[in-house]
mmCIF file with all atom_site columns, C-alpha atoms in Angstrom:
data_model
loop_
_atom_site.group_PDB
_atom_site.id
_atom_site.type_symbol
_atom_site.label_atom_id
_atom_site.label_alt_id
_atom_site.label_comp_id
_atom_site.label_asym_id
_atom_site.label_entity_id
_atom_site.label_seq_id
_atom_site.pdbx_PDB_ins_code
_atom_site.Cartn_x
_atom_site.Cartn_y
_atom_site.Cartn_z
_atom_site.occupancy
_atom_site.B_iso_or_equiv
_atom_site.pdbx_formal_charge
_atom_site.auth_seq_id
_atom_site.auth_comp_id
_atom_site.auth_asym_id
_atom_site.auth_atom_id
_atom_site.pdbx_PDB_model_num
ATOM 1   C CA . GLU A 1 1   ? -178.532 10.927 -94.141  1.00 0.00 ? 1   GLU A CA 1
ATOM 2   C CA . SER A 1 2   ? -180.334 9.091  -91.462  1.00 0.00 ? 2   SER A CA 1
ATOM 3   C CA . PRO A 1 3   ? -182.322 10.564 -89.992  1.00 0.00 ? 3   PRO A CA 1
ATOM 4   C CA . PRO A 1 4   ? -182.753 13.487 -92.349  1.00 0.00 ? 4   PRO A CA 1
ATOM 5   C CA . CYS A 1 5   ? -182.191 16.802 -90.616  1.00 0.00 ? 5   CYS A CA 1
ATOM 6   C CA . VAL A 1 6   ? -184.839 19.061 -91.927  1.00 0.00 ? 6   VAL A CA 1
ATOM 7   C CA . GLN A 1 7   ? -188.521 17.959 -92.210  1.00 0.00 ? 7   GLN A CA 1
ATOM 8   C CA . LEU A 1 8   ? -191.240 19.705 -93.999  1.00 0.00 ? 8   LEU A CA 1
ATOM 9   C CA . LEU A 1 9   ? -194.941 19.106 -93.366  1.00 0.00 ? 9   LEU A CA 1
ATOM 10  C CA . HIS A 1 10  ? -197.467 20.597 -95.764  1.00 0.00 ? 10  HIS A CA 1
ATOM 11  C CA . CYS A 1 11  ? -201.196 20.575 -94.977  1.00 0.00 ? 11  CYS A CA 1
ATOM 12  C CA . VAL A 1 12  ? -202.899 19.658 -98.263  1.00 0.00 ? 12  VAL A CA 1
ATOM 13  C CA . ARG A 1 13  ? -206.380 19.281 -96.862  1.00 0.00 ? 13  ARG A CA 1
ATOM 14  C CA . PHE A 1 14  ? -207.977 19.419 -93.415  1.00 0.00 ? 14  PHE A CA 1
ATOM 15  C CA . ASP A 1 15  ? -211.695 19.371 -93.620  1.00 0.00 ? 15  ASP A CA 1
ATOM 16  C CA . GLU A 1 16  ? -214.006 20.899 -91.016  1.00 0.00 ? 16  GLU A CA 1
ATOM 17  C CA . GLY A 1 17  ? -215.528 17.373 -90.455  1.00 0.00 ? 17  GLY A CA 1
ATOM 18  C CA . ILE A 1 18  ? -212.290 16.309 -88.843  1.00 0.00 ? 18  ILE A CA 1
ATOM 19  C CA . ARG A 1 19  ? -212.378 16.530 -84.950  1.00 0.00 ? 19  ARG A CA 1
ATOM 20  C CA . GLY A 1 20  ? -208.878 16.562 -83.325  1.00 0.00 ? 20  GLY A CA 1
ATOM 21  C CA . GLY A 1 21  ? -205.885 15.748 -85.406  1.00 0.00 ? 21  GLY A CA 1
ATOM 22  C CA . GLU A 1 22  ? -203.847 18.796 -84.262  1.00 0.00 ? 22  GLU A CA 1
ATOM 23  C CA . SER A 1 23  ? -200.151 18.536 -84.960  1.00 0.00 ? 23  SER A CA 1
ATOM 24  C CA . THR A 1 24  ? -197.972 18.307 -81.827  1.00 0.00 ? 24  THR A CA 1
ATOM 25  C CA . PHE A 1 25  ? -194.488 19.480 -81.433  1.00 0.00 ? 25  PHE A CA 1
ATOM 26  C CA . ALA A 1 26  ? -191.922 19.244 -78.599  1.00 0.00 ? 26  ALA A CA 1
ATOM 27  C CA . ASP A 1 27  ? -188.319 20.479 -78.229  1.00 0.00 ? 27  ASP A CA 1
ATOM 28  C CA . ALA A 1 28  ? -186.414 17.259 -77.789  1.00 0.00 ? 28  ALA A CA 1
ATOM 29  C CA . ILE A 1 29  ? -183.258 19.138 -76.708  1.00 0.00 ? 29  ILE A CA 1
ATOM 30  C CA . ARG A 1 30  ? -185.266 20.727 -73.953  1.00 0.00 ? 30  ARG A CA 1
ATOM 31  C CA . ILE A 1 31  ? -186.653 17.350 -72.972  1.00 0.00 ? 31  ILE A CA 1
ATOM 32  C CA . ALA A 1 32  ? -183.015 16.006 -72.774  1.00 0.00 ? 32  ALA A CA 1
ATOM 33  C CA . GLU A 1 33  ? -181.977 18.961 -70.580  1.00 0.00 ? 33  GLU A CA 1
ATOM 34  C CA . ILE A 1 34  ? -185.019 18.267 -68.282  1.00 0.00 ? 34  ILE A CA 1
ATOM 35  C CA . LEU A 1 35  ? -183.922 14.637 -68.113  1.00 0.00 ? 35  LEU A CA 1
ATOM 36  C CA . ARG A 1 36  ? -180.398 15.603 -67.279  1.00 0.00 ? 36  ARG A CA 1
ATOM 37  C CA . GLU A 1 37  ? -181.781 17.804 -64.429  1.00 0.00 ? 37  GLU A CA 1
ATOM 38  C CA . ARG A 1 38  ? -184.185 15.283 -63.044  1.00 0.00 ? 38  ARG A CA 1
ATOM 39  C CA . ASP A 1 39  ? -182.309 12.030 -63.611  1.00 0.00 ? 39  ASP A CA 1
ATOM 40  C CA . PRO A 1 40  ? -178.685 12.301 -64.553  1.00 0.00 ? 40  PRO A CA 1
ATOM 41  C CA . ALA A 1 41  ? -178.201 8.538  -64.676  1.00 0.00 ? 41  ALA A CA 1
ATOM 42  C CA . ALA A 1 42  ? -180.975 8.219  -67.306  1.00 0.00 ? 42  ALA A CA 1
ATOM 43  C CA . PHE A 1 43  ? -179.388 11.125 -69.283  1.00 0.00 ? 43  PHE A CA 1
ATOM 44  C CA . ASP A 1 44  ? -176.068 9.266  -69.211  1.00 0.00 ? 44  ASP A CA 1
ATOM 45  C CA . THR A 1 45  ? -177.603 5.995  -70.376  1.00 0.00 ? 45  THR A CA 1
ATOM 46  C CA . LEU A 1 46  ? -179.449 7.590  -73.317  1.00 0.00 ? 46  LEU A CA 1
ATOM 47  C CA . SER A 1 47  ? -176.316 9.475  -74.399  1.00 0.00 ? 47  SER A CA 1
ATOM 48  C CA . ARG A 1 48  ? -174.097 6.360  -74.125  1.00 0.00 ? 48  ARG A CA 1
ATOM 49  C CA . VAL A 1 49  ? -176.117 3.268  -75.062  1.00 0.00 ? 49  VAL A CA 1
ATOM 50  C CA . PRO A 1 50  ? -176.856 3.015  -78.784  1.00 0.00 ? 50  PRO A CA 1
ATOM 51  C CA . ALA A 1 51  ? -180.451 2.395  -79.821  1.00 0.00 ? 51  ALA A CA 1
ATOM 52  C CA . THR A 1 52  ? -181.287 0.632  -83.061  1.00 0.00 ? 52  THR A CA 1
ATOM 53  C CA . PHE A 1 53  ? -183.261 2.539  -85.744  1.00 0.00 ? 53  PHE A CA 1
ATOM 54  C CA . GLN A 1 54  ? -184.587 0.895  -88.876  1.00 0.00 ? 54  GLN A CA 1
ATOM 55  C CA . LYS A 1 55  ? -186.713 1.430  -91.887  1.00 0.00 ? 55  LYS A CA 1
ATOM 56  C CA . ILE A 1 56  ? -187.370 -1.804 -93.685  1.00 0.00 ? 56  ILE A CA 1
ATOM 57  C CA . HIS A 1 57  ? -189.827 -1.904 -96.655  1.00 0.00 ? 57  HIS A CA 1
ATOM 58  C CA . TYR A 1 58  ? -189.375 -4.558 -99.367  1.00 0.00 ? 58  TYR A CA 1
ATOM 59  C CA . ASP A 1 59  ? -193.013 -4.373 -100.466 1.00 0.00 ? 59  ASP A CA 1
ATOM 60  C CA . ARG A 1 60  ? -192.776 -1.032 -102.274 1.00 0.00 ? 60  ARG A CA 1
ATOM 61  C CA . PRO A 1 61  ? -191.549 -0.055 -105.776 1.00 0.00 ? 61  PRO A CA 1
ATOM 62  C CA . ASP A 1 62  ? -188.204 1.236  -104.454 1.00 0.00 ? 62  ASP A CA 1
ATOM 63  C CA . PRO A 1 63  ? -187.422 -1.188 -101.598 1.00 0.00 ? 63  PRO A CA 1
ATOM 64  C CA . VAL A 1 64  ? -185.409 0.117  -98.615  1.00 0.00 ? 64  VAL A CA 1
ATOM 65  C CA . HIS A 1 65  ? -183.460 -1.487 -95.737  1.00 0.00 ? 65  HIS A CA 1
ATOM 66  C CA . ILE A 1 66  ? -181.852 1.112  -93.524  1.00 0.00 ? 66  ILE A CA 1
ATOM 67  C CA . GLU A 1 67  ? -180.527 0.345  -90.053  1.00 0.00 ? 67  GLU A CA 1
ATOM 68  C CA . TYR A 1 68  ? -178.247 2.298  -87.845  1.00 0.00 ? 68  TYR A CA 1
ATOM 69  C CA . ARG A 1 69  ? -177.337 2.450  -84.183  1.00 0.00 ? 69  ARG A CA 1
ATOM 70  C CA . ARG A 1 70  ? -176.655 5.494  -82.180  1.00 0.00 ? 70  ARG A CA 1
ATOM 71  C CA . PRO A 1 71  ? -177.518 6.888  -78.697  1.00 0.00 ? 71  PRO A CA 1
ATOM 72  C CA . HIS A 1 72  ? -180.803 8.753  -78.387  1.00 0.00 ? 72  HIS A CA 1
ATOM 73  C CA . ILE A 1 73  ? -178.934 11.881 -77.129  1.00 0.00 ? 73  ILE A CA 1
ATOM 74  C CA . GLU A 1 74  ? -175.832 13.309 -78.788  1.00 0.00 ? 74  GLU A CA 1
ATOM 75  C CA . VAL A 1 75  ? -173.624 15.690 -76.978  1.00 0.00 ? 75  VAL A CA 1
ATOM 76  C CA . ASN A 1 76  ? -170.666 17.724 -78.308  1.00 0.00 ? 76  ASN A CA 1
ATOM 77  C CA . HIS A 1 77  ? -167.241 18.027 -76.678  1.00 0.00 ? 77  HIS A CA 1
ATOM 78  C CA . ARG A 1 78  ? -168.636 20.611 -74.160  1.00 0.00 ? 78  ARG A CA 1
ATOM 79  C CA . GLY A 1 79  ? -171.417 18.305 -73.167  1.00 0.00 ? 79  GLY A CA 1
ATOM 80  C CA . ASP A 1 80  ? -174.119 20.429 -74.846  1.00 0.00 ? 80  ASP A CA 1
ATOM 81  C CA . VAL A 1 81  ? -177.009 18.382 -76.340  1.00 0.00 ? 81  VAL A CA 1
ATOM 82  C CA . VAL A 1 82  ? -176.745 18.895 -80.157  1.00 0.00 ? 82  VAL A CA 1
ATOM 83  C CA . ASN A 1 83  ? -179.126 16.213 -81.498  1.00 0.00 ? 83  ASN A CA 1
ATOM 84  C CA . VAL A 1 84  ? -181.786 13.899 -80.250  1.00 0.00 ? 84  VAL A CA 1
ATOM 85  C CA . PHE A 1 85  ? -182.708 10.792 -82.118  1.00 0.00 ? 85  PHE A CA 1
ATOM 86  C CA . TRP A 1 86  ? -186.219 9.788  -80.958  1.00 0.00 ? 86  TRP A CA 1
ATOM 87  C CA . ALA A 1 87  ? -188.353 7.801  -83.336  1.00 0.00 ? 87  ALA A CA 1
ATOM 88  C CA . PRO A 1 88  ? -190.326 5.029  -81.578  1.00 0.00 ? 88  PRO A CA 1
ATOM 89  C CA . ALA A 1 89  ? -192.020 3.991  -84.820  1.00 0.00 ? 89  ALA A CA 1
ATOM 90  C CA . PHE A 1 90  ? -188.552 3.261  -86.381  1.00 0.00 ? 90  PHE A CA 1
ATOM 91  C CA . GLU A 1 91  ? -186.880 1.498  -83.482  1.00 0.00 ? 91  GLU A CA 1
ATOM 92  C CA . GLY A 1 92  ? -185.541 -1.965 -83.789  1.00 0.00 ? 92  GLY A CA 1
ATOM 93  C CA . PRO A 1 93  ? -184.258 -4.493 -81.237  1.00 0.00 ? 93  PRO A CA 1
ATOM 94  C CA . LEU A 1 94  ? -181.808 -3.134 -78.712  1.00 0.00 ? 94  LEU A CA 1
ATOM 95  C CA . GLU A 1 95  ? -178.373 -4.508 -79.167  1.00 0.00 ? 95  GLU A CA 1
ATOM 96  C CA . ALA A 1 96  ? -176.564 -3.549 -75.896  1.00 0.00 ? 96  ALA A CA 1
ATOM 97  C CA . PRO A 1 97  ? -174.548 -5.171 -73.235  1.00 0.00 ? 97  PRO A CA 1
ATOM 98  C CA . GLN A 1 98  ? -176.689 -7.147 -70.746  1.00 0.00 ? 98  GLN A CA 1
ATOM 99  C CA . GLY A 1 99  ? -175.622 -4.759 -67.972  1.00 0.00 ? 99  GLY A CA 1
ATOM 100 C CA . ASP A 1 100 ? -177.239 -1.735 -69.805  1.00 0.00 ? 100 ASP A CA 1
ATOM 101 C CA . VAL A 1 101 ? -180.515 -3.203 -70.834  1.00 0.00 ? 101 VAL A CA 1
ATOM 102 C CA . GLU A 1 102 ? -182.632 -2.629 -67.748  1.00 0.00 ? 102 GLU A CA 1
ATOM 103 C CA . GLU A 1 103 ? -181.287 0.843  -67.175  1.00 0.00 ? 103 GLU A CA 1
ATOM 104 C CA . TYR A 1 104 ? -181.841 1.661  -70.866  1.00 0.00 ? 104 TYR A CA 1
ATOM 105 C CA . TYR A 1 105 ? -185.436 0.819  -70.694  1.00 0.00 ? 105 TYR A CA 1
ATOM 106 C CA . ARG A 1 106 ? -185.868 2.680  -67.505  1.00 0.00 ? 106 ARG A CA 1
ATOM 107 C CA . ALA A 1 107 ? -184.249 5.797  -68.885  1.00 0.00 ? 107 ALA A CA 1
ATOM 108 C CA . TYR A 1 108 ? -186.295 5.362  -72.142  1.00 0.00 ? 108 TYR A CA 1
ATOM 109 C CA . ARG A 1 109 ? -189.578 5.395  -70.080  1.00 0.00 ? 109 ARG A CA 1
ATOM 110 C CA . VAL A 1 110 ? -188.416 8.559  -68.175  1.00 0.00 ? 110 VAL A CA 1
ATOM 111 C CA . PHE A 1 111 ? -187.622 10.487 -71.393  1.00 0.00 ? 111 PHE A CA 1
ATOM 112 C CA . ALA A 1 112 ? -190.933 9.313  -72.980  1.00 0.00 ? 112 ALA A CA 1
ATOM 113 C CA . GLY A 1 113 ? -192.795 10.517 -69.896  1.00 0.00 ? 113 GLY A CA 1
ATOM 114 C CA . ILE A 1 114 ? -191.264 13.979 -70.075  1.00 0.00 ? 114 ILE A CA 1
ATOM 115 C CA . ALA A 1 115 ? -192.026 14.124 -73.763  1.00 0.00 ? 115 ALA A CA 1
ATOM 116 C CA . GLU A 1 116 ? -195.777 13.719 -72.946  1.00 0.00 ? 116 GLU A CA 1
ATOM 117 C CA . GLU A 1 117 ? -195.877 16.592 -70.416  1.00 0.00 ? 117 GLU A CA 1
ATOM 118 C CA . ASP A 1 118 ? -197.947 19.603 -71.472  1.00 0.00 ? 118 ASP A CA 1
ATOM 119 C CA . SER A 1 119 ? -195.096 22.000 -70.438  1.00 0.00 ? 119 SER A CA 1
ATOM 120 C CA . VAL A 1 120 ? -192.889 20.798 -73.301  1.00 0.00 ? 120 VAL A CA 1
ATOM 121 C CA . ARG A 1 121 ? -195.559 20.390 -75.989  1.00 0.00 ? 121 ARG A CA 1
ATOM 122 C CA . ILE A 1 122 ? -197.504 22.616 -78.267  1.00 0.00 ? 122 ILE A CA 1
ATOM 123 C CA . ALA A 1 123 ? -200.556 21.572 -80.402  1.00 0.00 ? 123 ALA A CA 1
ATOM 124 C CA . PHE A 1 124 ? -202.206 23.402 -83.185  1.00 0.00 ? 124 PHE A CA 1
ATOM 125 C CA . ARG A 1 125 ? -204.396 22.656 -86.176  1.00 0.00 ? 125 ARG A CA 1
ATOM 126 C CA . LEU A 1 126 ? -202.843 23.187 -89.511  1.00 0.00 ? 126 LEU A CA 1
ATOM 127 C CA . ALA A 1 127 ? -204.869 24.774 -92.225  1.00 0.00 ? 127 ALA A CA 1
ATOM 128 C CA . PRO A 1 128 ? -204.763 23.809 -95.907  1.00 0.00 ? 128 PRO A CA 1
ATOM 129 C CA . GLY A 1 129 ? -201.678 25.545 -97.441  1.00 0.00 ? 129 GLY A CA 1
ATOM 130 C CA . ASP A 1 130 ? -199.810 25.695 -94.137  1.00 0.00 ? 130 ASP A CA 1
ATOM 131 C CA . LEU A 1 131 ? -196.261 24.482 -94.227  1.00 0.00 ? 131 LEU A CA 1
ATOM 132 C CA . VAL A 1 132 ? -194.116 23.811 -91.063  1.00 0.00 ? 132 VAL A CA 1
ATOM 133 C CA . SER A 1 133 ? -190.424 23.144 -91.285  1.00 0.00 ? 133 SER A CA 1
ATOM 134 C CA . PHE A 1 134 ? -188.237 22.040 -88.485  1.00 0.00 ? 134 PHE A CA 1
ATOM 135 C CA . SER A 1 135 ? -185.114 20.242 -87.441  1.00 0.00 ? 135 SER A CA 1
ATOM 136 C CA . ASN A 1 136 ? -185.961 16.604 -87.339  1.00 0.00 ? 136 ASN A CA 1
ATOM 137 C CA . ARG A 1 137 ? -183.108 16.083 -84.827  1.00 0.00 ? 137 ARG A CA 1
ATOM 138 C CA . ARG A 1 138 ? -184.410 18.630 -82.420  1.00 0.00 ? 138 ARG A CA 1
ATOM 139 C CA . MET A 1 139 ? -188.279 18.633 -82.692  1.00 0.00 ? 139 MET A CA 1
ATOM 140 C CA . LEU A 1 140 ? -190.549 15.684 -81.921  1.00 0.00 ? 140 LEU A CA 1
ATOM 141 C CA . HIS A 1 141 ? -193.692 15.855 -83.841  1.00 0.00 ? 141 HIS A CA 1
ATOM 142 C CA . GLY A 1 142 ? -196.982 13.887 -83.927  1.00 0.00 ? 142 GLY A CA 1
ATOM 143 C CA . ARG A 1 143 ? -200.608 14.448 -83.857  1.00 0.00 ? 143 ARG A CA 1
ATOM 144 C CA . ASN A 1 144 ? -203.532 14.121 -81.599  1.00 0.00 ? 144 ASN A CA 1
ATOM 145 C CA . SER A 1 145 ? -206.105 11.489 -82.277  1.00 0.00 ? 145 SER A CA 1
ATOM 146 C CA . PHE A 1 146 ? -208.990 12.430 -84.557  1.00 0.00 ? 146 PHE A CA 1
ATOM 147 C CA . SER A 1 147 ? -212.359 11.380 -85.817  1.00 0.00 ? 147 SER A CA 1
ATOM 148 C CA . GLU A 1 148 ? -213.849 12.049 -89.060  1.00 0.00 ? 148 GLU A CA 1
ATOM 149 C CA . SER A 1 149 ? -217.343 12.463 -90.465  1.00 0.00 ? 149 SER A CA 1
ATOM 150 C CA . ALA A 1 150 ? -218.227 10.668 -93.708  1.00 0.00 ? 150 ALA A CA 1
ATOM 151 C CA . GLY A 1 151 ? -216.170 12.084 -96.600  1.00 0.00 ? 151 GLY A CA 1
ATOM 152 C CA . SER A 1 152 ? -213.924 14.343 -94.498  1.00 0.00 ? 152 SER A CA 1
ATOM 153 C CA . VAL A 1 153 ? -210.172 14.212 -95.272  1.00 0.00 ? 153 VAL A CA 1
ATOM 154 C CA . ARG A 1 154 ? -207.030 15.061 -93.350  1.00 0.00 ? 154 ARG A CA 1
ATOM 155 C CA . HIS A 1 155 ? -204.061 14.887 -95.731  1.00 0.00 ? 155 HIS A CA 1
ATOM 156 C CA . LEU A 1 156 ? -200.563 16.122 -94.738  1.00 0.00 ? 156 LEU A CA 1
ATOM 157 C CA . GLN A 1 157 ? -197.582 15.615 -97.148  1.00 0.00 ? 157 GLN A CA 1
ATOM 158 C CA . GLY A 1 158 ? -194.037 15.342 -95.801  1.00 0.00 ? 158 GLY A CA 1
ATOM 159 C CA . ALA A 1 159 ? -190.620 15.831 -97.288  1.00 0.00 ? 159 ALA A CA 1
ATOM 160 C CA . TYR A 1 160 ? -187.010 15.824 -95.968  1.00 0.00 ? 160 TYR A CA 1
ATOM 161 C CA . LEU A 1 161 ? -183.850 17.602 -96.619  1.00 0.00 ? 161 LEU A CA 1
ATOM 162 C CA . SER A 1 162 ? -180.328 16.723 -95.591  1.00 0.00 ? 162 SER A CA 1
ATOM 163 C CA . ALA A 1 163 ? -178.418 19.093 -93.459  1.00 0.00 ? 163 ALA A CA 1
ATOM 164 C CA . GLU A 1 164 ? -175.857 19.543 -96.172  1.00 0.00 ? 164 GLU A CA 1
ATOM 165 C CA . THR A 1 165 ? -178.442 20.425 -98.803  1.00 0.00 ? 165 THR A CA 1
ATOM 166 C CA . PHE A 1 166 ? -180.185 22.847 -96.482  1.00 0.00 ? 166 PHE A CA 1
ATOM 167 C CA . ILE A 1 167 ? -177.020 24.616 -95.194  1.00 0.00 ? 167 ILE A CA 1
ATOM 168 C CA . ASN A 1 168 ? -175.610 24.718 -98.837  1.00 0.00 ? 168 ASN A CA 1
ATOM 169 C CA . ARG A 1 169 ? -178.733 26.503 -100.129 1.00 0.00 ? 169 ARG A CA 1
ATOM 170 C CA . LEU A 1 170 ? -178.824 28.894 -97.046  1.00 0.00 ? 170 LEU A CA 1
ATOM 171 C CA . ARG A 1 171 ? -175.185 29.896 -97.659  1.00 0.00 ? 171 ARG A CA 1
ATOM 172 C CA . VAL A 1 172 ? -175.781 30.390 -101.399 1.00 0.00 ? 172 VAL A CA 1
ATOM 173 C CA . LEU A 1 173 ? -178.874 32.547 -100.703 1.00 0.00 ? 173 LEU A CA 1
ATOM 174 C CA . GLN A 1 174 ? -177.009 34.579 -98.052  1.00 0.00 ? 174 GLN A CA 1
ATOM 175 C CA . ASN A 1 175 ? -174.049 35.236 -100.136 1.00 0.00 ? 175 ASN A CA 1
ATOM 176 C CA . SER A 1 176 ? -175.882 35.937 -103.341 1.00 0.00 ? 176 SER A CA 1
ATOM 177 C CA . ALA A 1 177 ? -178.355 38.485 -101.843 1.00 0.00 ? 177 ALA A CA 1
ATOM 178 C CA . GLY A 1 178 ? -176.895 41.982 -101.419 1.00 0.00 ? 178 GLY A CA 1
ATOM 179 C CA . ASP A 1 179 ? -173.625 42.173 -99.749  1.00 0.00 ? 179 ASP A CA 1
ATOM 180 C CA . GLY A 1 180 ? -173.682 38.561 -98.534  1.00 0.00 ? 180 GLY A CA 1
ATOM 181 C CA . PRO A 1 181 ? -174.175 37.561 -94.861  1.00 0.00 ? 181 PRO A CA 1
ATOM 182 C CA . LYS A 1 182 ? -174.642 40.282 -92.310  1.00 0.00 ? 182 LYS A CA 1
ATOM 183 C CA . MET A 1 183 ? -171.596 40.618 -90.097  1.00 0.00 ? 183 MET A CA 1
ATOM 184 C CA . LEU A 1 184 ? -171.215 42.034 -86.453  1.00 0.00 ? 184 LEU A CA 1
ATOM 185 C CA . SER A 1 185 ? -167.603 42.515 -85.445  1.00 0.00 ? 185 SER A CA 1
ATOM 186 C CA . GLY A 1 186 ? -166.467 39.926 -87.984  1.00 0.00 ? 186 GLY A CA 1
ATOM 187 C CA . VAL A 1 187 ? -168.963 37.391 -86.802  1.00 0.00 ? 187 VAL A CA 1
ATOM 188 C CA . GLN A 1 188 ? -171.836 36.203 -89.088  1.00 0.00 ? 188 GLN A CA 1
ATOM 189 C CA . ILE A 1 189 ? -175.136 36.895 -87.247  1.00 0.00 ? 189 ILE A CA 1
ATOM 190 C CA . ALA A 1 190 ? -177.517 34.894 -89.435  1.00 0.00 ? 190 ALA A CA 1
ATOM 191 C CA . ARG A 1 191 ? -178.131 31.619 -87.542  1.00 0.00 ? 191 ARG A CA 1
ATOM 192 C CA . CYS A 1 192 ? -180.057 28.478 -88.148  1.00 0.00 ? 192 CYS A CA 1
ATOM 193 C CA . GLY A 1 193 ? -181.394 27.065 -84.926  1.00 0.00 ? 193 GLY A CA 1
ATOM 194 C CA . ASN A 1 194 ? -178.411 26.374 -82.691  1.00 0.00 ? 194 ASN A CA 1
ATOM 195 C CA . GLY A 1 195 ? -176.178 26.395 -85.691  1.00 0.00 ? 195 GLY A CA 1
ATOM 196 C CA . ASP A 1 196 ? -174.733 22.924 -84.734  1.00 0.00 ? 196 ASP A CA 1
ATOM 197 C CA . PHE A 1 197 ? -175.831 20.454 -87.402  1.00 0.00 ? 197 PHE A CA 1
ATOM 198 C CA . SER A 1 198 ? -172.923 18.047 -86.645  1.00 0.00 ? 198 SER A CA 1
#
């Protein structure tokens, strides 16, 4: 699925000679809600105008050419933000009606500015052996700049899981451990994030 829902980042090596390089994370759904509060027109634009995302690599052993279009912000039937698709490194040319182009780029800059605010970001240094997993449709992740002394290495390995694979395994584990999922008044209480992987 594009983009994959669950991302795993494993810190293989992070030598003491590396200065900086902390991993950064921000809750994209919170950023979208802040955008809705501060600039409703920008929120409307980013939840309506489809952006282009692409991953094109013909120069590797297993060539890939993936392209899809969707708005950056996905809302459900109640207007709740359920997914955010924000991947500047994988964005392609905008294919939108002329009347939406200027407003799209204005809204894009506002969202990007909020994403850089300290109030929505955390940063920490991973240690060798650390593994972080998160919803790739909710969390924005990156890293701070870094410098290295001779011979120092910073090596993180990433992997992805589809939502279906993850939820399937979660259900199997819940239902095969003990009496199955814990219930409260007939409602399953074990939750994964906001539980909305649509």
